[in-house]
Amino acid sequence: MKFTKIAATLGALALTGSLAACGGSDDTGSDAGGDKIKIGIKFDQPGLGFKEADGDYSGFDVDMAEYIAEGLGYDDDQIEWVEAVSANRETFLKDGSVDMILATYSITDERKAEVDFAGPYYVAGQDLLVRADDSSIAGPEDMKGKKICSVTGSTSAQKVKDEYGAVPQEFDSYSKCINALQGGQIDALTTDDIILAGYAEQFPGEFKIVGQPFSEENYGVGLPKGSEDRDKINDLIEKSFEDGAWEEAFNDNLGNSGYELPEPPTVDRY
Ligand code: GLU
C-alpha cells in the first residue's frame, strides 16, 4: 500500500534520516540504493503485520512502518522486514537485529526500562476470541476454569495470569492459538481486539469476538534505548494523523474489521 508520495517526500526533506547511520552499517556495498533499515513486524497477524503467500507484506503496521521509513529517507526497497514475535521484541532492539519495531507493540513502563517508544499511533483493548457457537464465555471473568491461549511475552498473557487467575496455554505466536482454537484444544484466545478482528475476518463465520475489552493497549514504535530518532518519528506519526496517511492505512487494512477508525491518540513525548 502506498502513501501520498509528495507528503512523504516533504517529510523526508524536513527530517534527515539519522537511522541511516545505524540502519545499514553491516550492509556493505551490496545495495545500490544505499543503506537499509531493518524493521520488526509480525508475519502472522492479518490486517496488522502479515507475510502474504507471494512474499509481500501487508497490514496497518506495515503501512505505518513504510510511511515512517520514507519520512526518515528510506524507500520501500531499502526496508528489510524482520519477523518479530511478542517475546523477542526487546531483545531484537537491544542486540541490533532490528532498528525499529511496529508489531502491535504496547507501550508499558516495564518495556520502557529496556527500550524506547515513539507514539502511540493506535489504542487497542484486550478481548477474547471464541468459536462462533460458544456462548459460555461472555467476558474476562469467564476465563477461570477455561482453556485460554495467549502468547509468551505479551501483555495479554501477563494480564490473564496477574488479574484473572487463569493459566494460559502460551505459544510464541497468535496464529498457533488460532490453530488450537479451531482444533478444540483451547476455548478462547485472548489478545488485543484489533488482532482478533484480523483472524475473525480471515476465517469468516468460525469465530466471534466477545466484545468486552478489559485493557488499554497503546501501540508504539519500539526503538533502541536512547534513540535519537524518537522525536522525528513522533513528528511523522503526528503528520500521518494530519495528512490522511494514518486513516488510509487503517481503512486499507482494517476497514472491514468491524472496528471504526478511532480518533488518533495523543503522542506521548515522555
Ligand atoms: N499489544 C500486546 C503486547 O504488546 C499484545 C499483542 C502482541 O503480543 O503483539 O504485548
mmCIF file with all atom_site columns, C-alpha atoms in Angstrom, residues 20-207:
data_model
loop_
_atom_site.group_PDB
_atom_site.id
_atom_site.type_symbol
_atom_site.label_atom_id
_atom_site.label_alt_id
_atom_site.label_comp_id
_atom_site.label_asym_id
_atom_site.label_entity_id
_atom_site.label_seq_id
_atom_site.pdbx_PDB_ins_code
_atom_site.Cartn_x
_atom_site.Cartn_y
_atom_site.Cartn_z
_atom_site.occupancy
_atom_site.B_iso_or_equiv
_atom_site.pdbx_formal_charge
_atom_site.auth_seq_id
_atom_site.auth_comp_id
_atom_site.auth_asym_id
_atom_site.auth_atom_id
_atom_site.pdbx_PDB_model_num
ATOM 1   C CA . ALA A 1 20  ? 20.687  5.563   8.199  1.00 0.00 ? 20  ALA A CA 1
ATOM 2   C CA . ALA A 1 21  ? 23.755  5.576   10.373 1.00 0.00 ? 21  ALA A CA 1
ATOM 3   C CA . CYS A 1 22  ? 22.692  2.552   12.358 1.00 0.00 ? 22  CYS A CA 1
ATOM 4   C CA . GLY A 1 23  ? 20.444  1.007   9.747  1.00 0.00 ? 23  GLY A CA 1
ATOM 5   C CA . GLY A 1 24  ? 22.941  -0.394  7.365  1.00 0.00 ? 24  GLY A CA 1
ATOM 6   C CA . SER A 1 25  ? 26.434  -0.321  8.700  1.00 0.00 ? 25  SER A CA 1
ATOM 7   C CA . ASP A 1 26  ? 26.739  -4.038  8.063  1.00 0.00 ? 26  ASP A CA 1
ATOM 8   C CA . ASP A 1 27  ? 25.101  -3.972  4.631  1.00 0.00 ? 27  ASP A CA 1
ATOM 9   C CA . THR A 1 28  ? 28.334  -3.056  2.938  1.00 0.00 ? 28  THR A CA 1
ATOM 10  C CA . GLY A 1 29  ? 28.064  -2.164  -0.660 1.00 0.00 ? 29  GLY A CA 1
ATOM 11  C CA . SER A 1 30  ? 25.509  -4.675  -1.879 1.00 0.00 ? 30  SER A CA 1
ATOM 12  C CA . ASP A 1 31  ? 22.603  -2.223  -2.143 1.00 0.00 ? 31  ASP A CA 1
ATOM 13  C CA . ALA A 1 32  ? 22.837  0.191   -5.000 1.00 0.00 ? 32  ALA A CA 1
ATOM 14  C CA . GLY A 1 33  ? 20.295  2.396   -3.198 1.00 0.00 ? 33  GLY A CA 1
ATOM 15  C CA . GLY A 1 34  ? 22.436  2.707   -0.078 1.00 0.00 ? 34  GLY A CA 1
ATOM 16  C CA . ASP A 1 35  ? 21.669  1.745   3.490  1.00 0.00 ? 35  ASP A CA 1
ATOM 17  C CA . LYS A 1 36  ? 18.837  -0.423  4.650  1.00 0.00 ? 36  LYS A CA 1
ATOM 18  C CA . ILE A 1 37  ? 16.579  -0.133  7.633  1.00 0.00 ? 37  ILE A CA 1
ATOM 19  C CA . LYS A 1 38  ? 15.591  -3.280  9.488  1.00 0.00 ? 38  LYS A CA 1
ATOM 20  C CA . ILE A 1 39  ? 12.036  -3.175  10.741 1.00 0.00 ? 39  ILE A CA 1
ATOM 21  C CA . GLY A 1 40  ? 10.487  -5.791  13.002 1.00 0.00 ? 40  GLY A CA 1
ATOM 22  C CA . ILE A 1 41  ? 6.875   -6.689  12.282 1.00 0.00 ? 41  ILE A CA 1
ATOM 23  C CA . LYS A 1 42  ? 4.601   -9.648  12.921 1.00 0.00 ? 42  LYS A CA 1
ATOM 24  C CA . PHE A 1 43  ? 4.330   -12.029 9.970  1.00 0.00 ? 43  PHE A CA 1
ATOM 25  C CA . ASP A 1 44  ? 1.151   -13.864 11.031 1.00 0.00 ? 44  ASP A CA 1
ATOM 26  C CA . GLN A 1 45  ? -1.343  -11.201 12.092 1.00 0.00 ? 45  GLN A CA 1
ATOM 27  C CA . PRO A 1 46  ? -3.665  -10.436 9.160  1.00 0.00 ? 46  PRO A CA 1
ATOM 28  C CA . GLY A 1 47  ? -4.539  -6.743  8.843  1.00 0.00 ? 47  GLY A CA 1
ATOM 29  C CA . LEU A 1 48  ? -1.650  -5.737  11.137 1.00 0.00 ? 48  LEU A CA 1
ATOM 30  C CA . GLY A 1 49  ? 1.569   -7.425  10.077 1.00 0.00 ? 49  GLY A CA 1
ATOM 31  C CA . PHE A 1 50  ? 1.314   -10.280 7.608  1.00 0.00 ? 50  PHE A CA 1
ATOM 32  C CA . LYS A 1 51  ? 3.595   -12.071 5.156  1.00 0.00 ? 51  LYS A CA 1
ATOM 33  C CA . GLU A 1 52  ? 1.496   -12.971 2.129  1.00 0.00 ? 52  GLU A CA 1
ATOM 34  C CA . ALA A 1 53  ? 1.891   -16.229 0.212  1.00 0.00 ? 53  ALA A CA 1
ATOM 35  C CA . ASP A 1 54  ? 3.637   -14.301 -2.585 1.00 0.00 ? 54  ASP A CA 1
ATOM 36  C CA . GLY A 1 55  ? 6.216   -12.930 -0.148 1.00 0.00 ? 55  GLY A CA 1
ATOM 37  C CA . ASP A 1 56  ? 4.690   -9.430  0.069  1.00 0.00 ? 56  ASP A CA 1
ATOM 38  C CA . TYR A 1 57  ? 3.963   -7.815  3.408  1.00 0.00 ? 57  TYR A CA 1
ATOM 39  C CA . SER A 1 58  ? 0.657   -6.220  4.326  1.00 0.00 ? 58  SER A CA 1
ATOM 40  C CA . GLY A 1 59  ? -1.059  -4.625  7.286  1.00 0.00 ? 59  GLY A CA 1
ATOM 41  C CA . PHE A 1 60  ? -1.587  -1.433  9.228  1.00 0.00 ? 60  PHE A CA 1
ATOM 42  C CA . ASP A 1 61  ? 1.790   -1.791  10.983 1.00 0.00 ? 61  ASP A CA 1
ATOM 43  C CA . VAL A 1 62  ? 3.487   -2.418  7.635  1.00 0.00 ? 62  VAL A CA 1
ATOM 44  C CA . ASP A 1 63  ? 1.953   0.684   6.057  1.00 0.00 ? 63  ASP A CA 1
ATOM 45  C CA . MET A 1 64  ? 2.780   2.836   9.076  1.00 0.00 ? 64  MET A CA 1
ATOM 46  C CA . ALA A 1 65  ? 6.327   1.457   9.033  1.00 0.00 ? 65  ALA A CA 1
ATOM 47  C CA . GLU A 1 66  ? 6.715   2.313   5.336  1.00 0.00 ? 66  GLU A CA 1
ATOM 48  C CA . TYR A 1 67  ? 5.422   5.831   5.962  1.00 0.00 ? 67  TYR A CA 1
ATOM 49  C CA . ILE A 1 68  ? 7.826   6.369   8.863  1.00 0.00 ? 68  ILE A CA 1
ATOM 50  C CA . ALA A 1 69  ? 10.755  4.854   6.964  1.00 0.00 ? 69  ALA A CA 1
ATOM 51  C CA . GLU A 1 70  ? 10.025  7.078   3.985  1.00 0.00 ? 70  GLU A CA 1
ATOM 52  C CA . GLY A 1 71  ? 9.944   10.125  6.258  1.00 0.00 ? 71  GLY A CA 1
ATOM 53  C CA . LEU A 1 72  ? 13.359  9.094   7.538  1.00 0.00 ? 72  LEU A CA 1
ATOM 54  C CA . GLY A 1 73  ? 14.686  8.871   3.998  1.00 0.00 ? 73  GLY A CA 1
ATOM 55  C CA . TYR A 1 74  ? 14.257  5.195   3.120  1.00 0.00 ? 74  TYR A CA 1
ATOM 56  C CA . ASP A 1 75  ? 12.475  3.889   0.031  1.00 0.00 ? 75  ASP A CA 1
ATOM 57  C CA . ASP A 1 76  ? 10.348  0.754   0.358  1.00 0.00 ? 76  ASP A CA 1
ATOM 58  C CA . ASP A 1 77  ? 13.107  -1.307  -1.261 1.00 0.00 ? 77  ASP A CA 1
ATOM 59  C CA . GLN A 1 78  ? 15.527  -0.222  1.454  1.00 0.00 ? 78  GLN A CA 1
ATOM 60  C CA . ILE A 1 79  ? 13.376  -1.829  4.126  1.00 0.00 ? 79  ILE A CA 1
ATOM 61  C CA . GLU A 1 80  ? 14.403  -5.229  5.390  1.00 0.00 ? 80  GLU A CA 1
ATOM 62  C CA . TRP A 1 81  ? 11.411  -6.816  7.120  1.00 0.00 ? 81  TRP A CA 1
ATOM 63  C CA . VAL A 1 82  ? 12.311  -8.971  10.105 1.00 0.00 ? 82  VAL A CA 1
ATOM 64  C CA . GLU A 1 83  ? 9.839   -11.270 11.839 1.00 0.00 ? 83  GLU A CA 1
ATOM 65  C CA . ALA A 1 84  ? 9.348   -10.255 15.438 1.00 0.00 ? 84  ALA A CA 1
ATOM 66  C CA . VAL A 1 85  ? 7.307   -12.291 17.892 1.00 0.00 ? 85  VAL A CA 1
ATOM 67  C CA . SER A 1 86  ? 5.974   -10.902 21.142 1.00 0.00 ? 86  SER A CA 1
ATOM 68  C CA . ALA A 1 87  ? 8.758   -12.321 23.305 1.00 0.00 ? 87  ALA A CA 1
ATOM 69  C CA . ASN A 1 88  ? 11.777  -11.193 21.274 1.00 0.00 ? 88  ASN A CA 1
ATOM 70  C CA . ARG A 1 89  ? 10.970  -7.526  20.644 1.00 0.00 ? 89  ARG A CA 1
ATOM 71  C CA . GLU A 1 90  ? 13.078  -6.006  23.439 1.00 0.00 ? 90  GLU A CA 1
ATOM 72  C CA . THR A 1 91  ? 15.955  -8.383  22.639 1.00 0.00 ? 91  THR A CA 1
ATOM 73  C CA . PHE A 1 92  ? 15.829  -7.556  18.928 1.00 0.00 ? 92  PHE A CA 1
ATOM 74  C CA . LEU A 1 93  ? 16.017  -3.833  19.677 1.00 0.00 ? 93  LEU A CA 1
ATOM 75  C CA . LYS A 1 94  ? 18.880  -4.317  22.114 1.00 0.00 ? 94  LYS A CA 1
ATOM 76  C CA . ASP A 1 95  ? 21.032  -6.640  20.007 1.00 0.00 ? 95  ASP A CA 1
ATOM 77  C CA . GLY A 1 96  ? 20.625  -4.714  16.754 1.00 0.00 ? 96  GLY A CA 1
ATOM 78  C CA . SER A 1 97  ? 18.564  -7.364  14.948 1.00 0.00 ? 97  SER A CA 1
ATOM 79  C CA . VAL A 1 98  ? 16.181  -4.505  14.088 1.00 0.00 ? 98  VAL A CA 1
ATOM 80  C CA . ASP A 1 99  ? 16.314  -0.713  14.001 1.00 0.00 ? 99  ASP A CA 1
ATOM 81  C CA . MET A 1 100 ? 12.688  -0.285  14.923 1.00 0.00 ? 100 MET A CA 1
ATOM 82  C CA . ILE A 1 101 ? 9.596   -2.355  15.617 1.00 0.00 ? 101 ILE A CA 1
ATOM 83  C CA . LEU A 1 102 ? 5.975   -1.886  14.641 1.00 0.00 ? 102 LEU A CA 1
ATOM 84  C CA . ALA A 1 103 ? 4.373   -5.100  15.830 1.00 0.00 ? 103 ALA A CA 1
ATOM 85  C CA . THR A 1 104 ? 1.194   -4.408  17.819 1.00 0.00 ? 104 THR A CA 1
ATOM 86  C CA . TYR A 1 105 ? 3.715   -3.389  20.465 1.00 0.00 ? 105 TYR A CA 1
ATOM 87  C CA . SER A 1 106 ? 2.153   -1.888  23.587 1.00 0.00 ? 106 SER A CA 1
ATOM 88  C CA . ILE A 1 107 ? 3.974   0.885   25.383 1.00 0.00 ? 107 ILE A CA 1
ATOM 89  C CA . THR A 1 108 ? 4.427   -0.198  29.011 1.00 0.00 ? 108 THR A CA 1
ATOM 90  C CA . ASP A 1 109 ? 6.584   1.059   31.874 1.00 0.00 ? 109 ASP A CA 1
ATOM 91  C CA . GLU A 1 110 ? 8.311   -2.318  32.143 1.00 0.00 ? 110 GLU A CA 1
ATOM 92  C CA . ARG A 1 111 ? 9.303   -2.257  28.485 1.00 0.00 ? 111 ARG A CA 1
ATOM 93  C CA . LYS A 1 112 ? 10.304  1.404   28.719 1.00 0.00 ? 112 LYS A CA 1
ATOM 94  C CA . ALA A 1 113 ? 13.006  0.348   31.161 1.00 0.00 ? 113 ALA A CA 1
ATOM 95  C CA . GLU A 1 114 ? 14.620  -1.596  28.298 1.00 0.00 ? 114 GLU A CA 1
ATOM 96  C CA . VAL A 1 115 ? 13.647  0.170   25.070 1.00 0.00 ? 115 VAL A CA 1
ATOM 97  C CA . ASP A 1 116 ? 12.180  3.484   23.902 1.00 0.00 ? 116 ASP A CA 1
ATOM 98  C CA . PHE A 1 117 ? 8.877   4.151   22.202 1.00 0.00 ? 117 PHE A CA 1
ATOM 99  C CA . ALA A 1 118 ? 7.531   6.730   19.795 1.00 0.00 ? 118 ALA A CA 1
ATOM 100 C CA . GLY A 1 119 ? 3.768   7.095   19.622 1.00 0.00 ? 119 GLY A CA 1
ATOM 101 C CA . PRO A 1 120 ? 1.262   5.799   20.425 1.00 0.00 ? 120 PRO A CA 1
ATOM 102 C CA . TYR A 1 121 ? -0.203  5.541   16.934 1.00 0.00 ? 121 TYR A CA 1
ATOM 103 C CA . TYR A 1 122 ? -3.181  3.338   17.870 1.00 0.00 ? 122 TYR A CA 1
ATOM 104 C CA . VAL A 1 123 ? -5.033  2.254   21.006 1.00 0.00 ? 123 VAL A CA 1
ATOM 105 C CA . ALA A 1 124 ? -6.417  -1.284  21.207 1.00 0.00 ? 124 ALA A CA 1
ATOM 106 C CA . GLY A 1 125 ? -8.030  -3.218  24.065 1.00 0.00 ? 125 GLY A CA 1
ATOM 107 C CA . GLN A 1 126 ? -7.559  -6.803  25.200 1.00 0.00 ? 126 GLN A CA 1
ATOM 108 C CA . ASP A 1 127 ? -10.520 -9.023  24.390 1.00 0.00 ? 127 ASP A CA 1
ATOM 109 C CA . LEU A 1 128 ? -11.394 -12.674 23.780 1.00 0.00 ? 128 LEU A CA 1
ATOM 110 C CA . LEU A 1 129 ? -11.966 -14.699 20.624 1.00 0.00 ? 129 LEU A CA 1
ATOM 111 C CA . VAL A 1 130 ? -14.117 -17.834 20.895 1.00 0.00 ? 130 VAL A CA 1
ATOM 112 C CA . ARG A 1 131 ? -15.688 -20.296 18.468 1.00 0.00 ? 131 ARG A CA 1
ATOM 113 C CA . ALA A 1 132 ? -18.794 -18.788 16.890 1.00 0.00 ? 132 ALA A CA 1
ATOM 114 C CA . ASP A 1 133 ? -21.131 -21.302 18.572 1.00 0.00 ? 133 ASP A CA 1
ATOM 115 C CA . ASP A 1 134 ? -19.703 -20.892 22.090 1.00 0.00 ? 134 ASP A CA 1
ATOM 116 C CA . SER A 1 135 ? -21.783 -18.733 24.428 1.00 0.00 ? 135 SER A CA 1
ATOM 117 C CA . SER A 1 136 ? -20.103 -19.850 27.663 1.00 0.00 ? 136 SER A CA 1
ATOM 118 C CA . ILE A 1 137 ? -17.528 -17.031 27.664 1.00 0.00 ? 137 ILE A CA 1
ATOM 119 C CA . ALA A 1 138 ? -19.149 -13.606 27.801 1.00 0.00 ? 138 ALA A CA 1
ATOM 120 C CA . GLY A 1 139 ? -16.320 -11.596 29.368 1.00 0.00 ? 139 GLY A CA 1
ATOM 121 C CA . PRO A 1 140 ? -12.952 -11.815 31.087 1.00 0.00 ? 140 PRO A CA 1
ATOM 122 C CA . GLU A 1 141 ? -14.485 -13.123 34.335 1.00 0.00 ? 141 GLU A CA 1
ATOM 123 C CA . ASP A 1 142 ? -15.487 -16.297 32.498 1.00 0.00 ? 142 ASP A CA 1
ATOM 124 C CA . MET A 1 143 ? -11.865 -17.217 31.741 1.00 0.00 ? 143 MET A CA 1
ATOM 125 C CA . LYS A 1 144 ? -11.418 -19.048 35.047 1.00 0.00 ? 144 LYS A CA 1
ATOM 126 C CA . GLY A 1 145 ? -11.615 -22.784 34.500 1.00 0.00 ? 145 GLY A CA 1
ATOM 127 C CA . LYS A 1 146 ? -11.471 -22.407 30.723 1.00 0.00 ? 146 LYS A CA 1
ATOM 128 C CA . LYS A 1 147 ? -8.601  -23.285 28.431 1.00 0.00 ? 147 LYS A CA 1
ATOM 129 C CA . ILE A 1 148 ? -7.219  -19.915 27.425 1.00 0.00 ? 148 ILE A CA 1
ATOM 130 C CA . CYS A 1 149 ? -4.476  -19.350 24.880 1.00 0.00 ? 149 CYS A CA 1
ATOM 131 C CA . SER A 1 150 ? -2.138  -16.411 24.529 1.00 0.00 ? 150 SER A CA 1
ATOM 132 C CA . VAL A 1 151 ? 1.416   -15.574 23.578 1.00 0.00 ? 151 VAL A CA 1
ATOM 133 C CA . THR A 1 152 ? 4.565   -15.600 25.692 1.00 0.00 ? 152 THR A CA 1
ATOM 134 C CA . GLY A 1 153 ? 5.962   -12.129 26.327 1.00 0.00 ? 153 GLY A CA 1
ATOM 135 C CA . SER A 1 154 ? 2.686   -10.345 25.590 1.00 0.00 ? 154 SER A CA 1
ATOM 136 C CA . THR A 1 155 ? 0.777   -8.036  27.888 1.00 0.00 ? 155 THR A CA 1
ATOM 137 C CA . SER A 1 156 ? -2.219  -10.267 27.120 1.00 0.00 ? 156 SER A CA 1
ATOM 138 C CA . ALA A 1 157 ? -0.758  -13.406 28.721 1.00 0.00 ? 157 ALA A CA 1
ATOM 139 C CA . GLN A 1 158 ? 0.531   -11.375 31.668 1.00 0.00 ? 158 GLN A CA 1
ATOM 140 C CA . LYS A 1 159 ? -2.837  -9.795  32.397 1.00 0.00 ? 159 LYS A CA 1
ATOM 141 C CA . VAL A 1 160 ? -4.637  -13.140 32.374 1.00 0.00 ? 160 VAL A CA 1
ATOM 142 C CA . LYS A 1 161 ? -2.181  -14.501 34.932 1.00 0.00 ? 161 LYS A CA 1
ATOM 143 C CA . ASP A 1 162 ? -1.993  -11.372 37.101 1.00 0.00 ? 162 ASP A CA 1
ATOM 144 C CA . GLU A 1 163 ? -5.619  -10.329 37.198 1.00 0.00 ? 163 GLU A CA 1
ATOM 145 C CA . TYR A 1 164 ? -7.888  -13.174 36.153 1.00 0.00 ? 164 TYR A CA 1
ATOM 146 C CA . GLY A 1 165 ? -6.329  -16.180 37.854 1.00 0.00 ? 165 GLY A CA 1
ATOM 147 C CA . ALA A 1 166 ? -6.183  -18.212 34.671 1.00 0.00 ? 166 ALA A CA 1
ATOM 148 C CA . VAL A 1 167 ? -3.140  -20.124 33.474 1.00 0.00 ? 167 VAL A CA 1
ATOM 149 C CA . PRO A 1 168 ? -2.988  -19.614 29.742 1.00 0.00 ? 168 PRO A CA 1
ATOM 150 C CA . GLN A 1 169 ? -1.565  -22.078 27.307 1.00 0.00 ? 169 GLN A CA 1
ATOM 151 C CA . GLU A 1 170 ? 1.228   -19.995 25.789 1.00 0.00 ? 170 GLU A CA 1
ATOM 152 C CA . PHE A 1 171 ? 2.609   -20.207 22.281 1.00 0.00 ? 171 PHE A CA 1
ATOM 153 C CA . ASP A 1 172 ? 5.111   -17.922 20.556 1.00 0.00 ? 172 ASP A CA 1
ATOM 154 C CA . SER A 1 173 ? 2.555   -16.603 18.062 1.00 0.00 ? 173 SER A CA 1
ATOM 155 C CA . TYR A 1 174 ? -1.172  -15.935 17.929 1.00 0.00 ? 174 TYR A CA 1
ATOM 156 C CA . SER A 1 175 ? -1.656  -17.988 14.769 1.00 0.00 ? 175 SER A CA 1
ATOM 157 C CA . LYS A 1 176 ? -0.751  -21.090 16.796 1.00 0.00 ? 176 LYS A CA 1
ATOM 158 C CA . CYS A 1 177 ? -3.545  -20.204 19.229 1.00 0.00 ? 177 CYS A CA 1
ATOM 159 C CA . ILE A 1 178 ? -5.899  -19.913 16.245 1.00 0.00 ? 178 ILE A CA 1
ATOM 160 C CA . ASN A 1 179 ? -4.987  -23.444 15.154 1.00 0.00 ? 179 ASN A CA 1
ATOM 161 C CA . ALA A 1 180 ? -5.630  -24.696 18.690 1.00 0.00 ? 180 ALA A CA 1
ATOM 162 C CA . LEU A 1 181 ? -8.971  -22.860 18.848 1.00 0.00 ? 181 LEU A CA 1
ATOM 163 C CA . GLN A 1 182 ? -10.000 -24.403 15.539 1.00 0.00 ? 182 GLN A CA 1
ATOM 164 C CA . GLY A 1 183 ? -8.917  -27.820 16.749 1.00 0.00 ? 183 GLY A CA 1
ATOM 165 C CA . GLY A 1 184 ? -10.803 -27.555 20.042 1.00 0.00 ? 184 GLY A CA 1
ATOM 166 C CA . GLN A 1 185 ? -7.689  -27.828 22.236 1.00 0.00 ? 185 GLN A CA 1
ATOM 167 C CA . ILE A 1 186 ? -8.434  -24.414 23.719 1.00 0.00 ? 186 ILE A CA 1
ATOM 168 C CA . ASP A 1 187 ? -11.636 -22.477 24.437 1.00 0.00 ? 187 ASP A CA 1
ATOM 169 C CA . ALA A 1 188 ? -10.522 -18.906 23.813 1.00 0.00 ? 188 ALA A CA 1
ATOM 170 C CA . LEU A 1 189 ? -7.689  -16.787 22.506 1.00 0.00 ? 189 LEU A CA 1
ATOM 171 C CA . THR A 1 190 ? -7.043  -13.566 24.341 1.00 0.00 ? 190 THR A CA 1
ATOM 172 C CA . THR A 1 191 ? -5.167  -10.586 22.988 1.00 0.00 ? 191 THR A CA 1
ATOM 173 C CA . ASP A 1 192 ? -5.895  -7.147  21.502 1.00 0.00 ? 192 ASP A CA 1
ATOM 174 C CA . ASP A 1 193 ? -9.308  -6.754  19.881 1.00 0.00 ? 193 ASP A CA 1
ATOM 175 C CA . ILE A 1 194 ? -7.890  -5.497  16.596 1.00 0.00 ? 194 ILE A CA 1
ATOM 176 C CA . ILE A 1 195 ? -5.643  -8.576  16.280 1.00 0.00 ? 195 ILE A CA 1
ATOM 177 C CA . LEU A 1 196 ? -8.630  -10.834 16.992 1.00 0.00 ? 196 LEU A CA 1
ATOM 178 C CA . ALA A 1 197 ? -10.635 -8.950  14.352 1.00 0.00 ? 197 ALA A CA 1
ATOM 179 C CA . GLY A 1 198 ? -7.990  -9.790  11.756 1.00 0.00 ? 198 GLY A CA 1
ATOM 180 C CA . TYR A 1 199 ? -8.332  -13.503 12.490 1.00 0.00 ? 199 TYR A CA 1
ATOM 181 C CA . ALA A 1 200 ? -12.133 -13.373 12.615 1.00 0.00 ? 200 ALA A CA 1
ATOM 182 C CA . GLU A 1 201 ? -12.063 -11.810 9.155  1.00 0.00 ? 201 GLU A CA 1
ATOM 183 C CA . GLN A 1 202 ? -9.582  -14.400 7.863  1.00 0.00 ? 202 GLN A CA 1
ATOM 184 C CA . PHE A 1 203 ? -11.910 -17.265 8.864  1.00 0.00 ? 203 PHE A CA 1
ATOM 185 C CA . PRO A 1 204 ? -15.427 -15.943 8.229  1.00 0.00 ? 204 PRO A CA 1
ATOM 186 C CA . GLY A 1 205 ? -18.128 -17.457 10.417 1.00 0.00 ? 205 GLY A CA 1
ATOM 187 C CA . GLU A 1 206 ? -15.741 -19.553 12.546 1.00 0.00 ? 206 GLU A CA 1
ATOM 188 C CA . PHE A 1 207 ? -15.061 -17.212 15.428 1.00 0.00 ? 207 PHE A CA 1
#
